[in-house]
XYZ file of C-alpha atoms in Angstrom:
708
model
C -13.460 -3.310 -25.919
C -11.968 -4.808 -29.048
C -8.653 -3.429 -30.189
C -7.315 -2.812 -33.662
C -4.377 -4.709 -34.961
C -1.340 -2.495 -35.309
C -0.066 -3.598 -38.682
C 1.726 -1.619 -41.311
C -0.746 -0.298 -43.865
C -0.664 -1.807 -47.313
C 1.011 0.875 -49.324
C 2.891 0.540 -52.559
C 6.489 1.645 -52.547
C 7.151 3.882 -55.479
C 3.682 3.582 -56.946
C 1.646 6.594 -57.880
C -1.367 7.255 -55.672
C -2.699 10.165 -57.630
C -5.249 9.895 -60.379
C -3.668 9.234 -63.728
C -3.986 12.284 -65.909
C -6.463 12.248 -68.713
C -4.919 10.691 -71.760
C -2.510 8.490 -69.828
C -2.056 5.161 -71.495
C -0.385 1.921 -70.506
C 3.217 1.968 -71.486
C 3.512 5.668 -70.901
C 1.854 6.759 -74.142
C -0.560 9.624 -74.262
C -3.481 10.538 -76.390
C -6.606 12.626 -76.474
C -10.144 11.503 -76.981
C -12.663 13.664 -78.774
C -11.804 15.439 -81.928
C -9.629 12.508 -82.978
C -11.937 11.924 -85.931
C -10.441 14.957 -87.591
C -6.869 13.765 -87.103
C -5.792 12.971 -90.700
C -3.506 10.154 -89.597
C -6.292 8.553 -87.570
C -8.672 8.857 -90.528
C -6.185 7.294 -92.937
C -5.550 4.444 -90.523
C -9.243 3.827 -89.840
C -10.609 4.253 -93.388
C -9.562 0.793 -94.684
C -11.198 -0.806 -91.625
C -14.374 1.197 -92.295
C -14.464 -0.093 -95.881
C -13.876 -3.689 -94.730
C -16.828 -3.336 -92.345
C -19.117 -2.934 -95.383
C -19.085 -6.738 -95.516
C -22.786 -7.701 -95.073
C -21.794 -10.335 -92.498
C -20.353 -7.548 -90.351
C -23.137 -5.057 -91.047
C -25.789 -7.620 -90.066
C -24.691 -7.207 -86.436
C -26.301 -3.752 -86.533
C -29.839 -4.163 -87.932
C -30.314 -0.423 -88.482
C -27.160 0.073 -90.526
C -27.717 -3.225 -92.340
C -31.018 -1.825 -93.643
C -29.192 1.352 -94.726
C -26.633 -0.745 -96.615
C -29.390 -2.695 -98.385
C -30.987 0.630 -99.311
C -27.617 1.823 -100.645
C -27.304 -1.243 -102.863
C -30.899 -0.940 -104.089
C -30.639 2.763 -104.982
C -27.302 2.134 -106.704
C -28.878 -0.564 -108.877
C -31.764 1.766 -109.738
C -29.322 4.554 -110.582
C -27.383 2.244 -112.896
C -30.626 1.239 -114.625
C -31.517 4.916 -115.051
C -28.152 6.654 -115.500
C -29.686 10.001 -116.387
C -31.445 10.366 -113.031
C -29.100 12.650 -111.070
C -31.450 12.500 -108.057
C -31.101 8.693 -107.843
C -27.310 8.917 -108.068
C -27.214 11.603 -105.368
C -29.394 9.585 -102.985
C -27.323 6.424 -103.582
C -24.053 8.282 -102.983
C -25.221 9.815 -99.709
C -26.619 6.515 -98.451
C -23.243 4.885 -99.049
C -21.600 7.795 -97.214
C -24.047 7.303 -94.331
C -23.016 3.659 -94.068
C -19.336 4.517 -94.366
C -19.543 7.272 -91.726
C -21.146 4.807 -89.305
C -18.356 2.291 -89.913
C -15.749 5.044 -89.634
C -17.041 6.001 -86.176
C -16.562 2.433 -84.952
C -13.225 2.079 -86.757
C -11.838 5.260 -85.161
C -12.866 4.006 -81.710
C -11.268 0.625 -82.382
C -8.192 2.313 -83.860
C -7.450 3.942 -80.525
C -7.471 0.529 -78.914
C -5.189 -0.878 -81.586
C -2.704 1.935 -80.962
C -2.692 1.023 -77.272
C -2.324 -2.653 -78.138
C 0.686 -1.882 -80.344
C 2.348 -0.171 -77.379
C 1.636 -3.203 -75.199
C 2.953 -5.625 -77.803
C 6.292 -3.856 -77.683
C 6.546 -4.843 -74.011
C 6.380 -8.538 -74.876
C 9.735 -10.096 -75.494
C 10.893 -13.638 -76.139
C 12.485 -14.083 -72.738
C 14.613 -16.943 -71.523
C 13.374 -18.367 -68.216
C 15.510 -20.006 -65.517
C 13.195 -22.816 -64.418
C 13.966 -24.627 -61.178
C 14.136 -28.408 -61.554
C 14.983 -29.930 -58.206
C 18.355 -28.632 -57.018
C 19.284 -27.367 -60.488
C 18.148 -24.738 -62.961
C 17.469 -25.066 -66.669
C 17.159 -22.339 -69.268
C 14.061 -22.592 -71.442
C 12.003 -20.239 -73.604
C 9.378 -18.289 -71.691
C 6.710 -19.702 -74.022
C 7.413 -23.203 -72.654
C 6.493 -22.280 -69.077
C 3.379 -23.819 -67.564
C 1.251 -23.009 -64.531
C 3.043 -24.068 -61.342
C 6.607 -23.792 -62.719
C 9.136 -22.049 -60.459
C 11.528 -19.588 -62.095
C 14.400 -17.494 -60.746
C 14.704 -13.801 -61.574
C 17.682 -11.659 -60.602
C 18.716 -8.055 -61.218
C 18.512 -7.274 -64.940
C 16.194 -10.201 -65.775
C 12.834 -9.768 -67.480
C 10.045 -11.648 -65.698
C 9.128 -14.407 -68.183
C 5.456 -14.749 -67.212
C 2.721 -13.811 -64.777
C 3.159 -15.229 -61.311
C 3.477 -14.774 -57.562
C 6.727 -14.270 -55.668
C 7.207 -17.265 -53.347
C 10.681 -16.416 -52.105
C 12.722 -13.226 -51.781
C 12.089 -9.532 -52.312
C 13.080 -7.340 -55.259
C 12.624 -3.926 -56.823
C 10.709 -4.239 -60.113
C 10.317 -1.793 -63.001
C 6.665 -1.976 -64.143
C 6.734 1.124 -66.346
C 6.013 -0.986 -69.438
C 2.616 -1.844 -67.940
C 1.638 1.098 -65.756
C 3.567 3.970 -67.329
C 4.861 4.788 -63.831
C 8.647 5.237 -63.861
C 9.229 4.656 -60.135
C 10.117 1.039 -59.282
C 7.919 -0.998 -56.944
C 8.673 -3.643 -54.351
C 7.577 -7.231 -54.887
C 7.997 -9.756 -52.087
C 6.820 -13.187 -51.024
C 3.767 -13.378 -48.792
C 1.301 -10.591 -48.163
C -0.516 -8.623 -50.834
C 2.425 -7.421 -52.951
C 3.506 -10.745 -54.371
C 2.118 -10.601 -57.910
C 4.499 -9.915 -60.812
C 3.600 -9.428 -64.469
C 5.381 -10.927 -67.447
C 7.423 -8.357 -69.359
C 8.410 -6.325 -66.289
C 12.063 -6.017 -65.294
C 13.765 -6.931 -62.018
C 16.082 -4.123 -60.916
C 17.648 -5.559 -57.777
C 17.976 -8.657 -55.595
C 16.657 -12.143 -56.342
C 13.147 -13.609 -56.339
C 11.586 -16.987 -57.066
C 8.310 -16.755 -58.988
C 5.592 -19.386 -59.308
C 3.963 -19.075 -62.757
C 0.170 -18.585 -62.626
C -0.761 -18.114 -66.314
C -0.243 -20.177 -69.440
C 1.498 -18.565 -72.454
C -1.033 -16.575 -74.459
C -3.247 -16.073 -71.398
C -1.024 -13.645 -69.511
C -2.112 -10.291 -68.182
C -0.571 -8.438 -71.131
C -2.254 -10.816 -73.601
C -5.614 -10.124 -71.951
C -4.970 -6.383 -72.042
C -4.105 -6.479 -75.749
C -7.251 -8.431 -76.572
C -9.459 -6.146 -74.521
C -8.128 -2.782 -75.661
C -8.363 -3.915 -79.286
C -12.037 -4.585 -78.691
C -11.769 -8.194 -79.819
C -13.007 -9.445 -76.470
C -15.608 -6.722 -75.948
C -19.014 -8.257 -75.466
C -22.176 -6.224 -75.723
C -23.684 -5.332 -72.384
C -27.294 -6.165 -71.414
C -28.362 -2.531 -71.835
C -26.654 -2.337 -75.218
C -28.356 -5.548 -76.333
C -31.726 -4.238 -75.133
C -31.205 -0.978 -77.020
C -30.234 -2.912 -80.148
C -33.479 -4.886 -79.882
C -35.427 -1.626 -79.537
C -33.693 -0.129 -82.572
C -34.320 -3.295 -84.581
C -37.989 -3.211 -83.588
C -38.325 0.427 -84.652
C -36.630 -0.422 -87.935
C -39.108 -3.238 -88.608
C -42.062 -0.976 -87.754
C -40.897 1.786 -90.112
C -40.043 -0.761 -92.809
C -43.611 -2.071 -92.695
C -44.926 1.493 -92.701
C -42.932 2.398 -95.828
C -43.854 -0.860 -97.613
C -47.556 -0.270 -97.011
C -47.274 3.409 -97.952
C -46.900 2.758 -101.677
C -50.417 1.240 -102.190
C -51.978 4.186 -100.345
C -49.855 6.635 -102.355
C -50.952 4.986 -105.619
C -54.598 5.113 -104.546
C -54.191 8.823 -103.681
C -52.764 9.499 -107.110
C -49.221 10.171 -105.911
C -47.183 6.993 -106.529
C -43.632 7.218 -105.200
C -40.424 6.002 -106.772
C -38.386 3.319 -105.036
C -35.558 5.828 -104.495
C -37.883 8.160 -102.574
C -39.251 5.290 -100.465
C -35.742 4.147 -99.552
C -34.761 7.708 -98.654
C -37.857 7.974 -96.458
C -37.054 4.697 -94.696
C -33.440 5.672 -93.985
C -34.521 9.027 -92.571
C -37.234 7.473 -90.389
C -35.235 4.682 -88.750
C -32.863 5.693 -85.896
C -29.686 5.709 -87.992
C -27.835 8.207 -85.784
C -27.758 6.101 -82.620
C -27.515 2.913 -84.689
C -24.327 4.250 -86.259
C -22.778 5.426 -82.977
C -23.874 2.741 -80.520
C -20.835 0.491 -80.911
C -18.419 3.447 -80.855
C -19.927 4.665 -77.570
C -19.283 1.298 -75.909
C -15.718 1.001 -77.217
C -14.934 4.590 -76.176
C -16.198 3.881 -72.645
C -13.621 1.120 -72.193
C -11.012 3.322 -73.853
C -11.574 6.073 -71.268
C -10.884 3.547 -68.515
C -7.713 2.347 -70.227
C -6.533 5.958 -70.488
C -6.761 6.103 -66.700
C -4.802 2.850 -66.404
C -7.820 0.731 -65.500
C -8.363 -2.539 -67.332
C -12.009 -3.600 -67.553
C -12.354 -7.326 -68.085
C -15.749 -6.761 -69.726
C -18.003 -4.001 -70.943
C -20.546 -5.225 -68.394
C -18.275 -3.986 -65.625
C -18.072 -0.480 -67.109
C -21.831 -0.303 -67.489
C -22.440 -1.715 -64.011
C -20.181 1.002 -62.599
C -22.629 3.563 -63.939
C -25.509 1.918 -62.057
C -23.670 1.397 -58.758
C -25.656 2.416 -55.687
C -23.216 1.404 -52.933
C -19.440 1.905 -52.749
C -17.353 -0.111 -50.303
C -14.066 1.666 -49.606
C -11.119 0.590 -47.478
C -10.229 3.164 -44.875
C -6.459 2.837 -45.025
C -4.940 4.264 -48.184
C -8.323 5.230 -49.619
C -10.006 7.542 -47.144
C -6.936 8.160 -44.985
C -3.344 8.712 -46.065
C -2.434 5.213 -44.933
C 0.369 5.745 -42.444
C -0.885 6.429 -38.927
C 1.360 8.869 -37.132
C 2.139 9.210 -33.412
C 0.922 12.659 -32.317
C 1.165 12.601 -28.503
C 2.194 10.594 -25.431
C -0.379 10.391 -22.637
C 1.106 9.068 -19.341
C -0.978 7.570 -16.541
C -0.942 9.167 -13.103
C 2.444 8.953 -11.432
C 4.440 8.712 -14.677
C 6.264 11.694 -16.229
C 5.862 12.427 -19.945
C 9.632 12.182 -20.512
C 9.680 8.764 -18.861
C 6.860 7.553 -21.122
C 8.512 9.068 -24.206
C 11.832 7.376 -23.400
C 10.180 3.965 -22.940
C 8.073 4.428 -26.086
C 11.128 5.253 -28.174
C 13.140 2.362 -26.754
C 10.363 -0.157 -27.366
C 9.886 1.082 -30.936
C 13.453 0.554 -32.125
C 12.561 -2.992 -33.194
C 9.347 -1.856 -34.923
C 10.024 -1.183 -38.605
C 6.425 -0.232 -39.430
C 5.647 3.410 -40.321
C 3.812 3.718 -36.990
C 6.861 2.515 -35.087
C 9.135 4.934 -36.925
C 6.768 7.812 -36.133
C 6.995 7.035 -32.387
C 10.792 7.323 -32.510
C 10.595 10.615 -34.425
C 7.983 12.122 -32.054
C 10.082 11.293 -28.981
C 13.115 12.872 -30.622
C 11.422 16.048 -31.868
C 9.054 16.852 -28.998
C 11.038 15.654 -25.984
C 14.598 16.148 -27.176
C 15.460 12.455 -26.961
C 18.190 11.592 -29.388
C 17.397 8.809 -31.801
C 18.958 5.632 -30.522
C 19.796 2.441 -32.361
C 19.614 -1.230 -31.455
C 23.394 -1.541 -31.560
C 23.788 0.829 -28.622
C 22.362 -1.732 -26.161
C 24.786 -4.629 -26.278
C 23.507 -8.077 -25.359
C 19.914 -6.786 -25.245
C 17.189 -9.033 -26.652
C 15.091 -7.167 -29.161
C 11.469 -8.123 -29.751
C 10.459 -7.233 -33.304
C 6.913 -6.306 -34.163
C 4.856 -9.060 -35.806
C 1.235 -9.265 -36.860
C 0.793 -12.219 -34.499
C 2.114 -10.620 -31.280
C 1.156 -7.039 -32.239
C 3.951 -5.826 -29.958
C 7.579 -4.735 -30.087
C 10.087 -4.077 -27.333
C 13.388 -4.932 -25.707
C 14.677 -7.027 -22.782
C 17.903 -5.618 -21.299
C 20.538 -7.585 -19.420
C 19.585 -5.993 -16.079
C 16.076 -7.509 -16.236
C 14.291 -4.380 -17.474
C 11.655 -5.163 -20.124
C 9.671 -2.674 -22.202
C 6.770 -3.361 -24.545
C 4.674 -1.231 -26.892
C 1.754 -2.345 -29.009
C -1.988 -2.956 -29.357
C -3.933 -2.396 -26.139
C -5.164 -5.985 -25.843
C -1.730 -7.503 -26.466
C 0.137 -5.235 -24.033
C -2.578 -5.569 -21.378
C -2.338 -9.376 -21.654
C 1.477 -9.120 -21.342
C 1.114 -7.085 -18.137
C -1.441 -9.497 -16.653
C 0.808 -12.486 -17.397
C 3.463 -10.870 -15.215
C 1.178 -10.238 -12.307
C 0.528 -6.582 -13.028
C -2.755 -4.762 -13.559
C -4.076 -2.096 -15.899
C -5.247 1.012 -14.058
C -8.488 2.852 -14.814
C -6.497 5.726 -16.369
C -5.587 3.468 -19.279
C -9.211 2.705 -20.166
C -10.108 6.407 -19.942
C -7.240 7.442 -22.208
C -7.822 4.709 -24.804
C -11.550 5.486 -24.959
C -10.784 9.172 -25.434
C -8.343 8.467 -28.264
C -10.719 6.009 -29.968
C -13.618 8.464 -29.701
C -11.440 11.078 -31.423
C -10.762 8.694 -34.309
C -7.257 7.748 -33.223
C -5.611 4.421 -32.461
C -4.294 3.854 -28.907
C -1.071 1.933 -28.279
C -0.013 0.961 -24.772
C 3.511 1.254 -23.385
C 4.369 -1.006 -20.440
C 7.435 -2.119 -18.540
C 8.532 -4.872 -16.183
C 11.191 -3.835 -13.693
C 12.347 -5.889 -10.694
C 9.396 -8.253 -11.057
C 6.752 -5.523 -11.229
C 4.795 -4.958 -14.447
C 2.798 -1.801 -15.098
C 1.409 0.337 -17.914
C 3.257 3.663 -18.311
C 0.807 5.327 -20.657
C -0.766 5.501 -24.072
C 0.513 6.608 -27.492
C -2.024 8.398 -29.702
C -1.775 7.301 -33.345
C -3.851 9.394 -35.707
C -5.217 8.562 -39.126
C -5.102 11.591 -41.394
C -8.117 11.857 -43.700
C -7.109 12.794 -47.244
C -7.799 16.350 -48.250
C -11.024 16.814 -50.181
C -12.532 13.424 -49.280
C -15.585 14.959 -47.584
C -16.323 16.955 -50.745
C -15.943 13.854 -52.928
C -18.320 11.859 -50.730
C -20.801 14.726 -50.846
C -20.517 14.586 -54.627
C -21.258 10.855 -54.567
C -24.253 11.503 -52.333
C -25.639 13.895 -54.933
C -25.174 11.099 -57.459
C -27.391 8.888 -55.281
C -24.506 6.638 -54.199
C -24.162 5.398 -50.631
C -20.593 5.075 -49.312
C -19.504 2.496 -46.740
C -16.059 2.567 -45.110
C -14.477 -0.830 -44.409
C -11.912 -1.018 -41.593
C -10.385 -3.417 -39.102
C -10.488 -0.718 -36.416
C -12.793 -0.863 -33.428
C -16.237 0.765 -33.744
C -15.309 3.918 -31.814
C -12.309 4.634 -34.031
C -14.255 3.734 -37.170
C -17.134 6.066 -36.258
C -14.824 9.015 -35.641
C -13.065 8.574 -39.009
C -16.400 8.041 -40.768
C -17.774 11.271 -39.274
C -14.664 13.238 -40.218
C -14.569 11.879 -43.786
C -18.319 12.206 -44.333
C -19.115 8.610 -45.384
C -22.675 7.357 -45.002
C -21.886 4.193 -43.039
C -18.997 2.036 -41.860
C -18.168 -1.596 -41.120
C -15.741 -1.945 -38.197
C -13.537 -4.935 -37.300
C -14.321 -6.279 -40.761
C -13.416 -9.835 -41.762
C -13.677 -11.325 -45.280
C -16.923 -13.002 -44.186
C -18.292 -9.662 -42.969
C -17.537 -8.051 -46.352
C -19.302 -10.858 -48.216
C -22.340 -10.642 -45.923
C -22.552 -6.858 -46.406
C -22.359 -7.137 -50.208
C -25.048 -9.818 -50.285
C -27.354 -7.753 -48.057
C -26.978 -4.760 -50.353
C -27.571 -6.855 -53.469
C -30.624 -8.478 -51.889
C -32.122 -4.975 -51.700
C -31.655 -4.568 -55.444
C -28.582 -2.315 -55.373
C -25.349 -2.738 -57.342
C -22.184 -2.792 -55.232
C -18.611 -1.764 -56.071
C -15.509 -2.376 -53.972
C -11.726 -2.423 -54.146
C -9.286 -5.022 -52.850
C -5.775 -6.364 -53.274
C -5.379 -9.395 -51.032
C -6.278 -13.052 -51.421
C -8.744 -12.589 -48.562
C -10.484 -9.899 -50.657
C -11.017 -12.273 -53.606
C -14.422 -13.679 -52.499
C -15.857 -10.181 -51.962
C -14.386 -8.915 -55.256
C -16.009 -11.805 -57.088
C -19.352 -11.187 -55.349
C -19.398 -7.414 -56.002
C -20.979 -6.149 -59.211
C -17.870 -4.015 -59.806
C -14.737 -5.480 -58.220
C -11.613 -3.358 -58.746
C -8.442 -5.292 -57.958
C -5.154 -3.499 -57.384
C -2.332 -4.386 -59.776
C -0.022 -4.626 -56.749
C -2.253 -7.290 -55.246
C -2.236 -11.042 -55.484
C -3.118 -13.034 -58.583
C -6.218 -14.350 -56.792
C -7.533 -10.802 -56.303
C -6.890 -9.864 -59.941
C -8.628 -13.005 -61.186
C -11.636 -12.397 -58.929
C -12.223 -8.755 -59.873
C -13.718 -7.556 -63.149
C -11.418 -4.531 -63.280
C -7.716 -4.086 -62.528
C -6.255 -0.721 -61.555
C -2.709 -0.632 -62.924
C -1.823 2.359 -60.703
C -3.108 0.584 -57.559
C -4.920 3.727 -56.443
C -7.957 2.696 -54.353
C -9.579 6.138 -54.664
C -9.863 5.610 -58.422
C -13.038 3.626 -57.747
C -14.824 6.965 -57.435
C -13.548 7.982 -60.881
C -14.549 4.610 -62.355
C -18.139 5.175 -61.219
C -18.088 8.568 -62.951
C -16.858 6.988 -66.211
C -19.591 4.344 -66.024
C -22.259 6.986 -65.514
C -20.798 9.008 -68.383
C -21.145 5.970 -70.671
C -24.799 5.470 -69.758
C -25.592 9.178 -70.060
C -23.873 9.417 -73.450
C -25.837 6.475 -74.791
C -29.113 7.852 -73.432
C -28.461 11.393 -74.636
C -27.594 10.348 -78.194
C -30.571 7.960 -78.328
C -32.845 10.846 -77.309
C -31.229 13.096 -79.912
C -31.550 10.446 -82.621
C -35.255 9.761 -82.069
C -36.095 13.473 -81.775
C -34.047 14.021 -84.932
C -36.178 11.553 -86.873
C -39.413 13.276 -85.836
C -38.218 16.569 -87.321
C -37.292 14.920 -90.629
C -40.932 13.918 -91.182
C -41.739 17.590 -91.823
C -39.193 17.675 -94.649
C -39.983 14.443 -96.477
C -43.728 13.785 -96.072
C -44.900 17.170 -97.501
C -42.370 16.806 -100.331
C -43.745 13.374 -101.259
C -47.439 14.337 -101.472
C -47.599 18.127 -101.945
C -47.867 17.798 -105.761
C -50.944 15.542 -105.601
C -52.407 17.255 -102.541
C -51.466 20.950 -102.441
C -53.082 21.303 -99.028
C -50.163 19.356 -97.512
C -47.876 22.208 -98.500
C -48.927 23.852 -95.240
C -46.752 21.256 -93.494
C -43.747 22.553 -95.434
C -42.965 24.870 -92.533
C -39.315 25.127 -93.616
C -40.349 26.459 -97.031
C -38.043 24.031 -98.812
C -37.137 24.745 -102.438
C -38.522 21.653 -104.193
C -39.632 18.082 -103.381
C -36.358 16.631 -104.664
C -34.152 19.111 -102.787
C -36.185 18.539 -99.600
C -35.696 14.754 -99.719
C -32.028 15.024 -100.708
C -31.381 17.628 -97.977
C -32.885 15.286 -95.362
C -30.681 12.397 -96.540
C -27.543 14.581 -96.555
C -28.318 15.913 -93.082
C -28.901 12.343 -91.878
C -25.357 11.440 -92.980
C -23.586 14.567 -91.779
C -25.126 14.510 -88.306
C -23.345 11.185 -87.701
C -20.007 12.841 -88.485
C -20.861 15.777 -86.224
C -21.682 13.519 -83.271
C -18.688 11.147 -83.487
C -16.418 13.352 -81.295
C -19.179 13.530 -78.659
C -19.642 9.747 -78.801
C -15.912 9.185 -78.301
C -15.383 11.876 -75.682
C -18.655 11.228 -73.867
C -21.284 13.612 -72.553
C -19.885 15.528 -69.610
C -21.218 14.150 -66.343
C -22.230 16.439 -63.491
C -23.394 15.006 -60.149
C -27.120 15.646 -59.794
C -30.355 13.822 -59.029
C -31.827 11.449 -61.621
C -34.910 13.655 -62.127
C -32.842 16.755 -62.713
C -30.529 14.888 -65.079
C -33.503 13.575 -67.058
C -34.954 17.071 -67.434
C -31.564 18.446 -68.468
C -30.946 15.793 -71.123
C -34.499 15.998 -72.492
C -34.137 19.758 -72.777
C -30.653 19.707 -74.299
C -30.703 16.587 -76.490
C -34.456 16.103 -76.944
C -35.258 19.696 -77.831
C -31.904 20.048 -79.594
C -32.686 16.944 -81.636
C -35.942 18.534 -82.777
C -34.483 21.917 -83.682
C -31.189 20.840 -85.313
C -32.768 19.113 -88.362
C -34.937 22.152 -89.155
C -31.867 24.373 -89.236
C -29.601 21.839 -90.944
C -32.043 20.711 -93.631
C -33.001 24.300 -94.433
C -29.325 25.279 -94.806
C -28.601 22.295 -97.077
C -31.747 23.016 -99.116
C -30.567 26.600 -99.706
C -27.225 25.293 -100.972
C -28.938 22.743 -103.250
C -31.194 25.444 -104.699
C -28.085 27.185 -106.016
C -27.202 24.155 -108.167
C -28.410 24.647 -111.758
C -31.088 22.195 -112.793
C -32.222 21.373 -109.273
C -35.752 22.409 -109.654
C-alpha cells in the first residue's frame, strides 16, 4: 500500500480564501457593472473617446458599423444638397447617433478598464534598488534592473521589480495589487517565493532574483490588459465578425439591386430611403455591442481579482468540459487535523497519546500542532515544550524523512510520521509491524483519513504503538457546487497525492466525478492530454514550478499569485487572491460571456426581421396599395414608418448596453434547455420589441406638425 506524504499543505498566510465580492478591483477600488452607461461622469469621460472612434480607420475594424458610418456620411451630403428635406436631415442625424451610440458602448467598457489601470499606475513608484555586486551592494534606479539581478529588500523597502525570493523570509504587503489588507509571507524555496514589483516589505530581510525586465512586469501587463490595449479578438468573436460582415454584404447587394426593380415597378426610391433600409436590415445591434461584450467579460474577471492574459482564456473557460482541482485547499480546508489515537493491542490510549505528543513537538506543520492539541484536550496531557527535555536530540519533520521525533539521553526514541517511513524505521531496528497496524491504517484510509504511525525504540526493542487519524475536512457546500457543475455539463476531477483509498473516500464525500491519486506532474500532463484528445477543453489551477507544464498544457490554466514565477508565466490567468476554488467562478464568467454574445446576436437578427414589416410596406404601398396589408402596425405614413425604424434601431443599442456590460445572468442547466430559453426570451423578444417600439415612436412622430 502506498502512503501519502505528510507535508504541510500549501496555504497562504494572511491571504483571503473567500471569493472576492462583486465589484472588487485591484488596488482595493470598487465599482459596479451594468447601469454604468447612465453615470454622467462615465458618459462625460467616455464621450470624447466615442467621437475619436469615428475615425474611418477605427470603424473599419467593425464592417457593420463602418457601413453605417458610410451611410451617415452619404445621407448628410444628400441633406446638405437638399436643405429643405427635413426627412433627409432626420435620417442623417439618427444614423450618426447610431454610430456614436455603438462607439459609446465600447468606450464605456474601455473606460472601466482605464479607471482600473489608473489605480494600478498609482502603485508604480520610481524605487531605488539595492543590487548585490559581489560582496557589496550598489544603489541604482529600479528601471535599470535586468533579469537575473539580485536585490536586497528589508523592512520598509518597496520591491523594485518582479522576482523570486532566493534567500530569507519576510512579511509583504500586497494590498496595492490584490486589495487584500492582510500581509502575506514570502520565502525562498517552495511555492510562495514570487514577489511583485510595487509591493512593500513589512518585516525581515529577503534577497530577490529579478525575473522581468522594466516595462514587462506583472503590473505593466495588468495595466495593458485592463485597458484593453492587449485584448485580441477570440476565435469565436472573429467567426461572428465574419458572419456579420457576410450578412452585411448580402443585404448591401440586395439593396443595390432593389432600385432597378423599384423603378421598373413604378416606385423608385430615394437614396436616403435605401440607406435607411440597409442600416435597418444589417445586424447593427450586435455589431455595435460585440466589442463591448468582450471587454466587459475581461472586466468581470478583473473585478474578481483574476487577470486573464488573453480574451481566448475567458472564452475557453466558457467551453470547459473538464475541471482539474487540487484536493488540499480547494475541496478540503487544507489543514488535516488529528481526530483520534488508535493504539494496537497491548498499548493503552494514554501511552499512545503521550508518545504522539512527544514526537510531535519538533513538527511545526499544522498536522503536528493538531496532534499536540488533541493529546492535551482529550487526554489531559499538558502541552510540553522542547526545552523541558535537556540534552535530548530532536528530530524535526522534513519532506524527505516524513517523520519527526525525539531521542532522549536514556536511549528512548520516539517517532511519528507517514506509515511507510515509520514502518521502515522500525524494520531497520529489528522490529516488526503487527497486523493491527495494517487493519487500522486501511480503516482510516477507507474513511478518507490519513494514517500516521507512532513508534518507539526502548532498550533495543522497536515497535509500533498505534495510529493517529488525520482527517481532511471537506469545505461546506462543495457537494452542491459540484452538482451545479454537473448540471452545466462539466466533469470534475480531484487531483491529490494521497493514496487511492483516501482519495476515493474524499471524492465520494465531496461529490466529484473522478479523482487522480498519488499524482505526479507527469500524471497531470498525461490526464490533460487524454482529455484533450477526446475533444474536451480542460481547466486547472496550480501554484508550483512543478505545475507549470500542466498549466501550459491546459486550455485554461489559472496560476495562483502566491505561486512561483514559472507557474504565473505558464498559466493564461492569474488569481490575485490565490483562491483555488475561484476556478469554478471563472468557468461561470466564461459561460456568461458566451451566453451574452449568443443572446444578443439572436435578439439582433430577430430584431431585423421585424423591421422589414415597417420599412418594406412603407416603400411600396403608394405604388402598390395591396402591400398595405403588410402594414400590420398601422403606421402613420411612409416617412414616419421609415424614420421610426431608424430611431428604434439607434435607441435599442442604448437600451442593451447595460445588459452587454453586465452580462446575461447564467443559470446552470443543460445546453438544450438553455437554447430553448434563450430562443424564447431573446428570439421571441427580438421579434416583438420592434413592433412595440416602432409603433410607439410612430405615434410620437405623428404628433409633429407637417409629418404627413
